[in-house]
PDB file of C-alpha atoms in Angstrom:
ATOM      1  CA  GLU F 112       0.061  -0.033   0.011  1.00 66.00           C
ATOM      2  CA  ALA F 113       1.333   3.519  -0.847  1.00 70.00           C
ATOM      3  CA  GLU F 114       2.513   5.549   2.044  1.00 91.00           C
ATOM      4  CA  VAL F 115       3.303   9.163   2.879  1.00 96.00           C
ATOM      5  CA  ALA F 116       6.796   9.523   3.225  1.00 96.00           C
ATOM      6  CA  GLN F 117       8.616  11.893   5.617  1.00 97.00           C
ATOM      7  CA  SER F 118      12.182  12.719   6.394  1.00 97.00           C
ATOM      8  CA  PRO F 119      14.095  13.064   8.567  1.00 97.00           C
ATOM      9  CA  ARG F 120      12.538  10.553  11.117  1.00 95.00           C
ATOM     10  CA  TYR F 121      14.267  12.438  13.992  1.00 96.00           C
ATOM     11  CA  LYS F 122      15.914  15.931  14.292  1.00 97.00           C
ATOM     12  CA  ILE F 123      17.814  17.419  17.070  1.00 98.00           C
ATOM     13  CA  THR F 124      18.652  21.114  16.710  1.00 97.00           C
ATOM     14  CA  GLU F 125      19.711  23.916  18.979  1.00 97.00           C
ATOM     15  CA  LYS F 126      17.475  26.763  19.416  1.00 96.00           C
ATOM     16  CA  SER F 127      17.845  29.683  17.099  1.00 97.00           C
ATOM     17  CA  GLN F 128      18.883  27.342  14.296  1.00 97.00           C
ATOM     18  CA  ALA F 129      16.887  26.666  11.149  1.00 97.00           C
ATOM     19  CA  VAL F 130      15.293  23.168  10.600  1.00 98.00           C
ATOM     20  CA  ALA F 131      13.374  21.743   7.712  1.00 97.00           C
ATOM     21  CA  PHE F 132      11.143  18.746   7.200  1.00 97.00           C
ATOM     22  CA  TRP F 133      10.098  17.130   4.005  1.00 98.00           C
ATOM     23  CA  CYS F 134       6.987  15.258   2.958  1.00 98.00           C
ATOM     24  CA  ASP F 135       6.234  13.219  -0.113  1.00 97.00           C
ATOM     25  CA  PRO F 136       2.409  12.409  -0.303  1.00 96.00           C
ATOM     26  CA  ILE F 137       0.897   9.509  -1.979  1.00 95.00           C
ATOM     27  CA  SER F 138       0.966   9.775  -5.721  1.00 94.00           C
ATOM     28  CA  GLY F 139      -2.015  11.689  -7.088  1.00 93.00           C
ATOM     29  CA  HIS F 140      -3.108  13.111  -3.898  1.00 94.00           C
ATOM     30  CA  ALA F 141      -3.851  16.867  -4.284  1.00 93.00           C
ATOM     31  CA  THR F 142      -4.475  17.741  -0.652  1.00 94.00           C
ATOM     32  CA  LEU F 143      -1.610  17.917   1.844  1.00 96.00           C
ATOM     33  CA  TYR F 144      -1.704  18.765   5.468  1.00 96.00           C
ATOM     34  CA  TRP F 145       1.018  19.520   8.015  1.00 97.00           C
ATOM     35  CA  TYR F 146       0.004  18.778  11.693  1.00 97.00           C
ATOM     36  CA  ARG F 147       2.140  19.454  14.876  1.00 97.00           C
ATOM     37  CA  GLN F 148       1.656  17.086  17.738  1.00 94.00           C
ATOM     38  CA  ILE F 149       3.027  18.208  21.104  1.00 94.00           C
ATOM     39  CA  LEU F 150       3.923  15.449  23.597  1.00 91.00           C
ATOM     40  CA  GLY F 151       0.730  14.512  25.393  1.00 88.00           C
ATOM     41  CA  GLN F 152      -1.654  16.409  23.110  1.00 90.00           C
ATOM     42  CA  GLY F 153      -3.574  15.851  20.075  1.00 92.00           C
ATOM     43  CA  PRO F 154      -2.380  16.866  16.574  1.00 94.00           C
ATOM     44  CA  GLU F 155      -3.153  20.511  15.465  1.00 95.00           C
ATOM     45  CA  LEU F 156      -3.421  21.582  11.910  1.00 95.00           C
ATOM     46  CA  LEU F 157      -0.734  24.028  10.876  1.00 97.00           C
ATOM     47  CA  VAL F 158      -1.337  24.381   7.080  1.00 96.00           C
ATOM     48  CA  GLN F 159      -3.434  22.766   4.235  1.00 95.00           C
ATOM     49  CA  PHE F 160      -2.409  22.842   0.665  1.00 95.00           C
ATOM     50  CA  GLN F 161      -4.608  22.061  -2.365  1.00 93.00           C
ATOM     51  CA  ASP F 162      -2.030  21.273  -5.197  1.00 94.00           C
ATOM     52  CA  GLU F 163       0.409  24.042  -4.891  1.00 94.00           C
ATOM     53  CA  SER F 164      -1.885  26.559  -3.153  1.00 94.00           C
ATOM     54  CA  VAL F 165      -2.282  27.217   0.558  1.00 94.00           C
ATOM     55  CA  VAL F 166      -5.805  26.633   1.473  1.00 91.00           C
ATOM     56  CA  ASP F 167      -5.537  27.403   5.224  1.00 92.00           C
ATOM     57  CA  ASP F 168      -2.532  28.516   7.190  1.00 94.00           C
ATOM     58  CA  SER F 169      -4.470  30.312  10.007  1.00 92.00           C
ATOM     59  CA  GLN F 170      -2.728  28.328  12.661  1.00 93.00           C
ATOM     60  CA  LEU F 171       0.844  28.536  11.324  1.00 95.00           C
ATOM     61  CA  PRO F 172       3.162  30.740  13.344  1.00 94.00           C
ATOM     62  CA  LYS F 173       4.174  32.775  10.335  1.00 92.00           C
ATOM     63  CA  ASP F 174       6.939  34.772  12.130  1.00 95.00           C
ATOM     64  CA  ARG F 175       9.065  31.604  12.150  1.00 97.00           C
ATOM     65  CA  PHE F 176       7.231  28.824  10.095  1.00 97.00           C
ATOM     66  CA  SER F 177       7.063  28.590   6.429  1.00 97.00           C
ATOM     67  CA  ALA F 178       5.613  25.827   4.296  1.00 97.00           C
ATOM     68  CA  GLU F 179       5.736  25.335   0.483  1.00 96.00           C
ATOM     69  CA  ARG F 180       4.606  22.817  -2.210  1.00 96.00           C
ATOM     70  CA  LEU F 181       6.003  24.402  -5.255  1.00 87.00           C
ATOM     71  CA  LYS F 182       5.089  21.801  -7.794  1.00 90.00           C
ATOM     72  CA  GLY F 183       2.043  20.544  -6.110  1.00 89.00           C
ATOM     73  CA  VAL F 184       3.720  17.227  -5.072  1.00 94.00           C
ATOM     74  CA  ASP F 185       6.132  17.146  -2.258  1.00 96.00           C
ATOM     75  CA  SER F 186       6.146  19.719   0.470  1.00 98.00           C
ATOM     76  CA  THR F 187       8.699  21.376   2.965  1.00 98.00           C
ATOM     77  CA  LEU F 188       7.998  22.805   6.304  1.00 98.00           C
ATOM     78  CA  LYS F 189      10.606  25.146   7.712  1.00 98.00           C
ATOM     79  CA  ILE F 190      11.236  26.689  11.176  1.00 98.00           C
ATOM     80  CA  GLN F 191      13.669  29.577  11.497  1.00 97.00           C
ATOM     81  CA  PRO F 192      14.788  30.203  14.172  1.00 97.00           C
ATOM     82  CA  ALA F 193      13.730  27.265  16.209  1.00 97.00           C
ATOM     83  CA  GLU F 194      12.604  27.646  19.854  1.00 97.00           C
ATOM     84  CA  LEU F 195      12.362  25.114  22.655  1.00 97.00           C
ATOM     85  CA  GLY F 196       8.480  25.104  22.470  1.00 96.00           C
ATOM     86  CA  ASP F 197       8.804  23.799  18.795  1.00 97.00           C
ATOM     87  CA  SER F 198       9.872  20.335  20.147  1.00 97.00           C
ATOM     88  CA  ALA F 199       7.036  18.004  18.756  1.00 97.00           C
ATOM     89  CA  MET F 200       6.218  15.497  16.345  1.00 95.00           C
ATOM     90  CA  TYR F 201       5.340  16.958  12.824  1.00 97.00           C
ATOM     91  CA  LEU F 202       3.086  14.900  10.873  1.00 95.00           C
ATOM     92  CA  CYS F 203       2.229  15.140   7.242  1.00 96.00           C
ATOM     93  CA  ALA F 204      -0.970  13.781   5.780  1.00 95.00           C
ATOM     94  CA  SER F 205      -2.398  13.573   2.322  1.00 94.00           C
ATOM     95  CA  SER F 206      -5.790  12.900   0.667  1.00 92.00           C
ATOM     96  CA  LEU F 207      -6.985  12.493  -2.900  1.00 89.00           C
ATOM     97  CA  ASN F 208      -9.091  15.677  -2.969  1.00 81.00           C
ATOM     98  CA  GLY F 209     -10.002  16.749   0.513  1.00 76.00           C
ATOM     99  CA  GLY F 210     -13.540  15.682   0.285  1.00 76.00           C
ATOM    100  CA  ASN F 211     -15.569  13.352   2.559  1.00 71.00           C
ATOM    101  CA  ASN F 212     -14.930  10.347   0.320  1.00 73.00           C
ATOM    102  CA  SER F 213     -11.279  10.875   0.423  1.00 79.00           C
ATOM    103  CA  PRO F 214      -9.614   9.619   3.673  1.00 83.00           C
ATOM    104  CA  LEU F 215      -6.451  11.048   5.165  1.00 88.00           C
ATOM    105  CA  HIS F 216      -3.268   9.022   5.159  1.00 92.00           C
ATOM    106  CA  PHE F 217      -0.677  10.130   7.677  1.00 93.00           C
ATOM    107  CA  GLY F 218       3.082   9.638   7.458  1.00 95.00           C
ATOM    108  CA  ASN F 219       5.077   8.421  10.488  1.00 93.00           C
ATOM    109  CA  GLY F 220       6.186  11.891  11.351  1.00 94.00           C
ATOM    110  CA  THR F 221       9.385  13.825  12.097  1.00 96.00           C
ATOM    111  CA  ARG F 222      10.247  14.096  15.764  1.00 95.00           C
ATOM    112  CA  LEU F 223      11.876  17.445  16.547  1.00 97.00           C
ATOM    113  CA  THR F 224      13.866  18.086  19.645  1.00 97.00           C
ATOM    114  CA  VAL F 225      15.072  21.676  20.255  1.00 98.00           C
ATOM    115  CA  THR F 226      17.861  22.029  22.820  1.00 97.00           C
TER     116      THR F 226
ATOM    117  CA  ALA W  57     -14.968  26.413  16.005  1.00 80.00           C
ATOM    118  CA  GLN W  58     -14.949  23.000  17.369  1.00 86.00           C
ATOM    119  CA  SER W  59     -13.466  21.305  20.492  1.00 93.00           C
ATOM    120  CA  VAL W  60     -13.099  17.787  21.396  1.00 96.00           C
ATOM    121  CA  THR W  61     -12.763  16.466  24.957  1.00 97.00           C
ATOM    122  CA  GLN W  62     -11.461  12.940  25.677  1.00 97.00           C
ATOM    123  CA  LEU W  63     -12.529  12.241  29.296  1.00 93.00           C
ATOM    124  CA  ASP W  64      -9.816   9.696  30.229  1.00 95.00           C
ATOM    125  CA  SER W  65      -6.017  10.274  29.588  1.00 96.00           C
ATOM    126  CA  GLN W  66      -5.238   6.666  30.349  1.00 97.00           C
ATOM    127  CA  VAL W  67      -7.364   3.535  30.411  1.00 98.00           C
ATOM    128  CA  PRO W  68      -5.781   0.217  31.777  1.00 97.00           C
ATOM    129  CA  VAL W  69      -7.686  -3.066  31.106  1.00 98.00           C
ATOM    130  CA  PHE W  70      -7.025  -6.734  31.171  1.00 97.00           C
ATOM    131  CA  GLU W  71      -7.074  -8.740  28.031  1.00 97.00           C
ATOM    132  CA  GLU W  72     -10.522  -9.974  27.028  1.00 97.00           C
ATOM    133  CA  ALA W  73     -12.314  -7.310  29.084  1.00 98.00           C
ATOM    134  CA  PRO W  74     -14.665  -4.750  27.487  1.00 98.00           C
ATOM    135  CA  VAL W  75     -13.467  -1.184  27.177  1.00 98.00           C
ATOM    136  CA  GLU W  76     -14.996   2.108  26.448  1.00 98.00           C
ATOM    137  CA  LEU W  77     -13.037   5.298  25.440  1.00 98.00           C
ATOM    138  CA  ARG W  78     -15.003   8.420  25.960  1.00 98.00           C
ATOM    139  CA  CYS W  79     -15.248  11.378  23.621  1.00 98.00           C
ATOM    140  CA  ASN W  80     -17.300  14.473  23.722  1.00 97.00           C
ATOM    141  CA  TYR W  81     -17.354  17.307  21.264  1.00 96.00           C
ATOM    142  CA  SER W  82     -18.578  20.879  20.969  1.00 95.00           C
ATOM    143  CA  SER W  83     -19.552  22.543  17.729  1.00 90.00           C
ATOM    144  CA  SER W  84     -22.054  25.140  16.494  1.00 87.00           C
ATOM    145  CA  VAL W  85     -22.429  23.358  13.204  1.00 86.00           C
ATOM    146  CA  SER W  86     -22.753  19.863  11.960  1.00 87.00           C
ATOM    147  CA  VAL W  87     -19.693  17.798  12.152  1.00 88.00           C
ATOM    148  CA  TYR W  88     -18.090  14.543  10.946  1.00 91.00           C
ATOM    149  CA  LEU W  89     -16.550  12.390  13.628  1.00 93.00           C
ATOM    150  CA  PHE W  90     -13.498  10.121  13.628  1.00 94.00           C
ATOM    151  CA  TRP W  91     -11.336   7.872  15.813  1.00 96.00           C
ATOM    152  CA  TYR W  92      -7.772   7.409  14.895  1.00 95.00           C
ATOM    153  CA  VAL W  93      -5.267   5.021  16.505  1.00 95.00           C
ATOM    154  CA  GLN W  94      -1.521   5.690  16.907  1.00 93.00           C
ATOM    155  CA  TYR W  95       1.051   3.101  17.789  1.00 90.00           C
ATOM    156  CA  PRO W  96       4.451   4.224  19.244  1.00 84.00           C
ATOM    157  CA  ASN W  97       6.621   6.326  16.939  1.00 78.00           C
ATOM    158  CA  GLN W  98       4.034   5.945  14.082  1.00 83.00           C
ATOM    159  CA  GLY W  99       1.531   8.189  12.256  1.00 85.00           C
ATOM    160  CA  LEU W 100      -2.105   8.065  12.891  1.00 92.00           C
ATOM    161  CA  GLN W 101      -4.411   5.522  11.254  1.00 92.00           C
ATOM    162  CA  LEU W 102      -8.109   5.906  10.787  1.00 92.00           C
ATOM    163  CA  LEU W 103     -10.019   3.414  12.938  1.00 95.00           C
ATOM    164  CA  LEU W 104     -13.700   4.387  12.055  1.00 94.00           C
ATOM    165  CA  LYS W 105     -15.702   7.464  10.986  1.00 92.00           C
ATOM    166  CA  TYR W 106     -19.177   8.920  11.129  1.00 92.00           C
ATOM    167  CA  LEU W 107     -20.207  11.061   8.267  1.00 89.00           C
ATOM    168  CA  SER W 108     -24.007  10.432   8.080  1.00 87.00           C
ATOM    169  CA  GLY W 109     -26.634   7.740   8.274  1.00 88.00           C
ATOM    170  CA  SER W 110     -26.535   4.895  10.849  1.00 89.00           C
ATOM    171  CA  THR W 111     -25.255   6.377  14.225  1.00 90.00           C
ATOM    172  CA  LEU W 112     -23.488   3.173  15.015  1.00 93.00           C
ATOM    173  CA  VAL W 113     -20.221   2.689  13.056  1.00 93.00           C
ATOM    174  CA  GLU W 114     -17.861  -0.379  13.185  1.00 91.00           C
ATOM    175  CA  SER W 115     -14.145  -0.935  12.377  1.00 91.00           C
ATOM    176  CA  ILE W 116     -12.765  -4.107  10.748  1.00 84.00           C
ATOM    177  CA  ASN W 117     -11.067  -5.020  14.190  1.00 88.00           C
ATOM    178  CA  GLY W 118     -14.098  -5.153  16.364  1.00 94.00           C
ATOM    179  CA  PHE W 119     -14.278  -1.463  17.600  1.00 96.00           C
ATOM    180  CA  GLU W 120     -17.574   0.389  17.369  1.00 97.00           C
ATOM    181  CA  ALA W 121     -18.566   3.880  18.122  1.00 97.00           C
ATOM    182  CA  GLU W 122     -21.997   5.569  18.353  1.00 95.00           C
ATOM    183  CA  PHE W 123     -22.842   9.182  17.418  1.00 95.00           C
ATOM    184  CA  ASN W 124     -25.155  10.598  20.037  1.00 94.00           C
ATOM    185  CA  LYS W 125     -26.227  14.098  18.871  1.00 91.00           C
ATOM    186  CA  SER W 126     -28.096  15.078  21.961  1.00 92.00           C
ATOM    187  CA  GLN W 127     -25.099  14.210  24.341  1.00 93.00           C
ATOM    188  CA  THR W 128     -22.571  15.413  21.744  1.00 94.00           C
ATOM    189  CA  SER W 129     -20.664  12.216  22.292  1.00 96.00           C
ATOM    190  CA  PHE W 130     -18.861   9.695  20.126  1.00 97.00           C
ATOM    191  CA  HIS W 131     -17.588   7.066  22.484  1.00 98.00           C
ATOM    192  CA  LEU W 132     -15.404   4.100  21.227  1.00 98.00           C
ATOM    193  CA  ARG W 133     -16.238   0.657  22.524  1.00 98.00           C
ATOM    194  CA  LYS W 134     -14.790  -2.850  22.185  1.00 98.00           C
ATOM    195  CA  PRO W 135     -16.377  -5.913  23.835  1.00 97.00           C
ATOM    196  CA  SER W 136     -13.188  -7.862  24.301  1.00 97.00           C
ATOM    197  CA  VAL W 137      -9.701  -6.381  23.976  1.00 97.00           C
ATOM    198  CA  HIS W 138      -6.338  -7.839  22.769  1.00 96.00           C
ATOM    199  CA  ILE W 139      -2.796  -7.037  23.839  1.00 96.00           C
ATOM    200  CA  SER W 140      -2.339  -5.689  20.414  1.00 94.00           C
ATOM    201  CA  ASP W 141      -5.014  -2.906  20.945  1.00 96.00           C
ATOM    202  CA  THR W 142      -2.439  -1.244  23.165  1.00 96.00           C
ATOM    203  CA  ALA W 143      -2.003   2.226  21.607  1.00 96.00           C
ATOM    204  CA  GLU W 144      -3.040   5.733  21.902  1.00 96.00           C
ATOM    205  CA  TYR W 145      -6.571   6.583  20.503  1.00 97.00           C
ATOM    206  CA  PHE W 146      -7.577  10.042  19.315  1.00 97.00           C
ATOM    207  CA  CYS W 147     -11.065  11.284  18.826  1.00 97.00           C
ATOM    208  CA  ALA W 148     -11.322  14.035  16.132  1.00 95.00           C
ATOM    209  CA  VAL W 149     -14.114  16.223  14.362  1.00 93.00           C
ATOM    210  CA  SER W 150     -14.248  18.226  11.195  1.00 89.00           C
ATOM    211  CA  GLU W 151     -16.954  20.549  10.029  1.00 85.00           C
ATOM    212  CA  SER W 152     -19.309  18.792   7.550  1.00 80.00           C
ATOM    213  CA  GLY W 153     -19.302  20.764   4.293  1.00 73.00           C
ATOM    214  CA  THR W 154     -15.837  21.986   4.740  1.00 66.00           C
ATOM    215  CA  SER W 155     -12.480  20.298   4.196  1.00 68.00           C
ATOM    216  CA  TYR W 156     -12.915  16.824   5.517  1.00 70.00           C
ATOM    217  CA  GLY W 157      -9.184  16.782   6.606  1.00 80.00           C
ATOM    218  CA  LYS W 158      -9.227  19.959   8.809  1.00 87.00           C
ATOM    219  CA  LEU W 159      -9.613  17.776  11.825  1.00 91.00           C
ATOM    220  CA  THR W 160      -9.792  19.138  15.529  1.00 93.00           C
ATOM    221  CA  PHE W 161      -8.354  16.374  17.729  1.00 95.00           C
ATOM    222  CA  GLY W 162      -8.806  15.537  21.455  1.00 97.00           C
ATOM    223  CA  GLN W 163      -5.929  15.111  23.801  1.00 96.00           C
ATOM    224  CA  GLY W 164      -5.608  11.281  23.312  1.00 97.00           C
ATOM    225  CA  THR W 165      -6.387   8.304  25.514  1.00 98.00           C
ATOM    226  CA  ILE W 166      -3.582   5.705  26.086  1.00 97.00           C
ATOM    227  CA  LEU W 167      -5.170   2.308  26.304  1.00 97.00           C
ATOM    228  CA  THR W 168      -3.016  -0.340  27.872  1.00 97.00           C
ATOM    229  CA  VAL W 169      -4.192  -3.838  27.738  1.00 97.00           C
ATOM    230  CA  HIS W 170      -2.546  -6.105  30.411  1.00 96.00           C
ATOM    231  CA  PRO W 171      -2.298 -10.017  30.078  1.00 95.00           C
TER     232      PRO W 171
END
């Protein structure tokens, strides 16, 4: 079964450094989501793409976070500068078209530790 | 805006015993309801969902959940649990009619099945 690929699996960085995560959705999936999961909490949506366009980034801390999906396929989430509170699991998910007959498929996530 | 409350952060249970994981939600509009399961260091997997129709929905591995609109609840049940059911379970909602994948998650319930 096709999977959502994320890399790296783990990342340790010092505060004030830049860090980037990569996501490759399932082939043909137009809708892509980035979620952040802080330890002990449920995931929260950061940004949603439809093809290469941002549909919703209302919860993305835009002073330090940026996300792009230039060709409407894979996506990169960047944090610059990283802060201690950014330590979390960053999950990418994709769906065929974002509709209610199009289930979400989650990747295994990138676990970020900021020291 | 929606919110989800999972009433138990941890539920220990013995193998073959029944279990109920409780979920209440708040929303001013109609919602879709989901249960996701997360195994250690993995992404989320959809367990079951309620979109419309019958209020009782079932998963392939014996879990069921019932949508109760008057009580705004979507509790997850299994009549007999296995060791392999040990995982964290997340209840989630999204607004019906908007993006299916814009999920609001609860805080999660860690289910531990003891032999």
